[in-house]
Coordinates of C-alpha atoms and ligand atoms in Angstrom, one line a residue:
X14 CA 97.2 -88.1 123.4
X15 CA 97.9 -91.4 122.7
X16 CA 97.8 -92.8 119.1
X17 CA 95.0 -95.4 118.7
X18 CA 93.8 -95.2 122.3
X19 CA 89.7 -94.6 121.9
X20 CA 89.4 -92.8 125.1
X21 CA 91.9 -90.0 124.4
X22 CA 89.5 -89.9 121.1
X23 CA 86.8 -89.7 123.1
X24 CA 87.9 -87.4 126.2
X25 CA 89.0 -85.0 123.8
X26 CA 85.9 -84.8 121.7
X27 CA 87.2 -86.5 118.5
X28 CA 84.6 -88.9 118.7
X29 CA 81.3 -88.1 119.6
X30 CA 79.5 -89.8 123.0
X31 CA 77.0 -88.9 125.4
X32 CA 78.9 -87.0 127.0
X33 CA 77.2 -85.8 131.3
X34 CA 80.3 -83.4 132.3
X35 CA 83.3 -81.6 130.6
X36 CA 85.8 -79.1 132.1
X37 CA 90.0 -78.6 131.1
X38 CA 90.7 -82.3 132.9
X39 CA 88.0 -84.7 132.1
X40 CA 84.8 -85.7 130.5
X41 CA 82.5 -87.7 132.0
X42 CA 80.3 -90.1 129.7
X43 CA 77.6 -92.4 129.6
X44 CA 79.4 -96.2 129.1
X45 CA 78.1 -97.8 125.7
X46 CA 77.5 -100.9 127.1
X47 CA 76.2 -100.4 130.3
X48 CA 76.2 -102.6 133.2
X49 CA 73.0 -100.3 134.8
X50 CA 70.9 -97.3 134.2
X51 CA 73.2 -94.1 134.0
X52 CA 76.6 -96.2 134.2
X53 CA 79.0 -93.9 133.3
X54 CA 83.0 -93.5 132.8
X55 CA 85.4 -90.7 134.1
X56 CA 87.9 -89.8 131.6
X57 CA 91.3 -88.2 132.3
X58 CA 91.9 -86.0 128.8
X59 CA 95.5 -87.3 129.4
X60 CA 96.7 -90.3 128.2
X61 CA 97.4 -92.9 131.5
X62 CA 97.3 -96.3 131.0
X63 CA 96.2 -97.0 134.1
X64 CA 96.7 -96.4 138.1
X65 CA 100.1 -96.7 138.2
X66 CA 101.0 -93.7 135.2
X67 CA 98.2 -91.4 136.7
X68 CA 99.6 -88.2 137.7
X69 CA 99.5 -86.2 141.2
X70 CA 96.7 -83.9 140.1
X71 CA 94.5 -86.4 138.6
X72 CA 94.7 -88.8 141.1
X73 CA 93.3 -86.2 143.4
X74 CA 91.1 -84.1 141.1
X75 CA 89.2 -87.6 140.1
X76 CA 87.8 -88.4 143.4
X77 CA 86.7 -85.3 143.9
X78 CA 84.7 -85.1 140.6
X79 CA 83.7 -88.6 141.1
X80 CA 82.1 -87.6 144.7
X81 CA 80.4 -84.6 142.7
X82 CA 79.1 -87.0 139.7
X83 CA 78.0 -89.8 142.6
X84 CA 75.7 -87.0 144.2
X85 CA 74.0 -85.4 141.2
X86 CA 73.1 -89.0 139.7
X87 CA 71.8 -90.0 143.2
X88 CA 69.7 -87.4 142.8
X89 CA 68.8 -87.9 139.5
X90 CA 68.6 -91.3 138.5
X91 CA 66.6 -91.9 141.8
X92 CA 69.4 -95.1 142.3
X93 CA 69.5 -96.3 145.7
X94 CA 73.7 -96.6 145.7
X95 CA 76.8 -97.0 143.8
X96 CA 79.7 -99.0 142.6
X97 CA 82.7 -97.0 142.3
X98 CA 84.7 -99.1 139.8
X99 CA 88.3 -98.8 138.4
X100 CA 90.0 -101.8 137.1
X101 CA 93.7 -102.0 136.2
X102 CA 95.7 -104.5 134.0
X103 CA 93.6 -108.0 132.2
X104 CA 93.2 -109.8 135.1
X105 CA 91.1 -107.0 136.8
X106 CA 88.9 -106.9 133.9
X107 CA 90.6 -103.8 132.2
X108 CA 89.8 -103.8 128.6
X109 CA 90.4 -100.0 127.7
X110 CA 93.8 -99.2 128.4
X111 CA 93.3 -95.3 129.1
X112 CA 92.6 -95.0 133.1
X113 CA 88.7 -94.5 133.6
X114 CA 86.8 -94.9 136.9
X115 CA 83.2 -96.4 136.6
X116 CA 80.2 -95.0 138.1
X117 CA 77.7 -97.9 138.3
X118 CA 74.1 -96.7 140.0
X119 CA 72.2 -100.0 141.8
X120 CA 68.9 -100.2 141.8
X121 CA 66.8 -102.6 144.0
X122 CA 66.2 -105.7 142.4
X123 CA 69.2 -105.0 139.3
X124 CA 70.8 -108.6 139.9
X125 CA 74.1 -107.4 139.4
X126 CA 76.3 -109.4 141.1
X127 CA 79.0 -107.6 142.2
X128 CA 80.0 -108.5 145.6
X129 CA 83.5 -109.4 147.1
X130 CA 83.2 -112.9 149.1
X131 CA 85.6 -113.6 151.1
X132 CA 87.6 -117.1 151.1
X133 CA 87.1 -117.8 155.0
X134 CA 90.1 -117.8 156.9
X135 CA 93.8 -117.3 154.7
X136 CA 96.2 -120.1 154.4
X137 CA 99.0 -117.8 154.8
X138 CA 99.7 -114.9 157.7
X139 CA 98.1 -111.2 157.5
X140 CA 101.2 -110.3 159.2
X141 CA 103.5 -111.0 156.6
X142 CA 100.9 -109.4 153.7
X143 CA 100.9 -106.4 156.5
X144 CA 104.7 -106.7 156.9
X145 CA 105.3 -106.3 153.2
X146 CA 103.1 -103.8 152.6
X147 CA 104.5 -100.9 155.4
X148 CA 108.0 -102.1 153.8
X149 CA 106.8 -101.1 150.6
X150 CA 105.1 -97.8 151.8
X151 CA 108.7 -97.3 154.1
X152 CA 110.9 -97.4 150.6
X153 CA 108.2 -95.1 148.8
X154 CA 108.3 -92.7 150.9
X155 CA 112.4 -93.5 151.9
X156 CA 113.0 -92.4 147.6
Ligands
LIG217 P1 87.1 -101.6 131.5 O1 86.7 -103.0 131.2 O2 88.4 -101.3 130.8 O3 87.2 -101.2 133.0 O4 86.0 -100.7 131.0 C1 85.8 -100.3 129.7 C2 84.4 -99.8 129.5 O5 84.4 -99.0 128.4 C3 83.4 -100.9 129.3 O6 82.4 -100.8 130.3 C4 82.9 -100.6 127.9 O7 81.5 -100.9 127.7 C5 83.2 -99.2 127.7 N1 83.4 -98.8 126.3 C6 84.3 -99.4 125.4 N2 84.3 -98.7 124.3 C7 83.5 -97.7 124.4 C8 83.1 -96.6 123.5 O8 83.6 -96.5 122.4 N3 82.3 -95.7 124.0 C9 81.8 -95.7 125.3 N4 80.9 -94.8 125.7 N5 82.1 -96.7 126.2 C10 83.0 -97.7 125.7
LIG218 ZN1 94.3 -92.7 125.9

């Protein structure tokens, strides 16, 4: 636990919130300023920054609960999809620097505007983005 982080306060029920799910790894929570209906936040009970200190286990133990949480409040809410959201560092729009993935139900009509336009054809080569990449991935997995 991280010393004035408010999401390790809040995963691990030192502050209260409206909390959906709980089990040993994470609570799940309703967001208090909420972009939709039911938007809610995944929280990790350990303290990770963001994508790049998350853990093994938690990286793979998060999708899987975020499938499970996706399907119930389908169901539930009665939302026609959902944004799977999980921004890392300022410029993504991180303001909460404990990892958290956002569930964000859409609803017809919501007029959120949350779609990724592309800028037409790049002015520099996929290739090299691709080259640089698989290098990357090569050393990773190379260590
Ligand atoms: P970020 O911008 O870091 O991806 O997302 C942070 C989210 O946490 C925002 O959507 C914000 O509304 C939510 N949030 C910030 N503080 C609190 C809080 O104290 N309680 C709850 N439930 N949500 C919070
Ligand atoms: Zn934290």
């Amino acid at each position: 636990m991280e010393d004035n982080c408010i999401f390790c306060k809040i995963a691990n029920g030192d502050i209260s919130s409206k909390t959906l799910y709980e089990d040993d790894m994470f609570r799940v929570i309703l967001d208090i300023n909420p972009a939709a209906k039911g938007h809610a936040l995944i929280l990790p009970k350990k303290h990770f920054a963001d994508i790049y200190e998350l853990d093994q286990d938690t990286a793979g133990e998060v999708f899987v609960l975020a499938k499970r949480m996706a399907a119930v409040m389908k169901e539930a809410l009665g939302c026609e999809g959902m944004n799977i959201l999980q921004n890392n560092g300022e410029i993504a729009g991180q303001t909460v620097f404990h990892f958290h993935i956002h569930l964000i139900p859409r609803y017809k009509e919501d007029e959120i505007g949350f779609h990724m336009e592309g800028k037409g054809e790049p002015d520099y080569s996929l290739d090299d983005v691709q080259k640089v990449i698989v290098e990357g991935l090569k050393a990773v997995r190379a260590v």
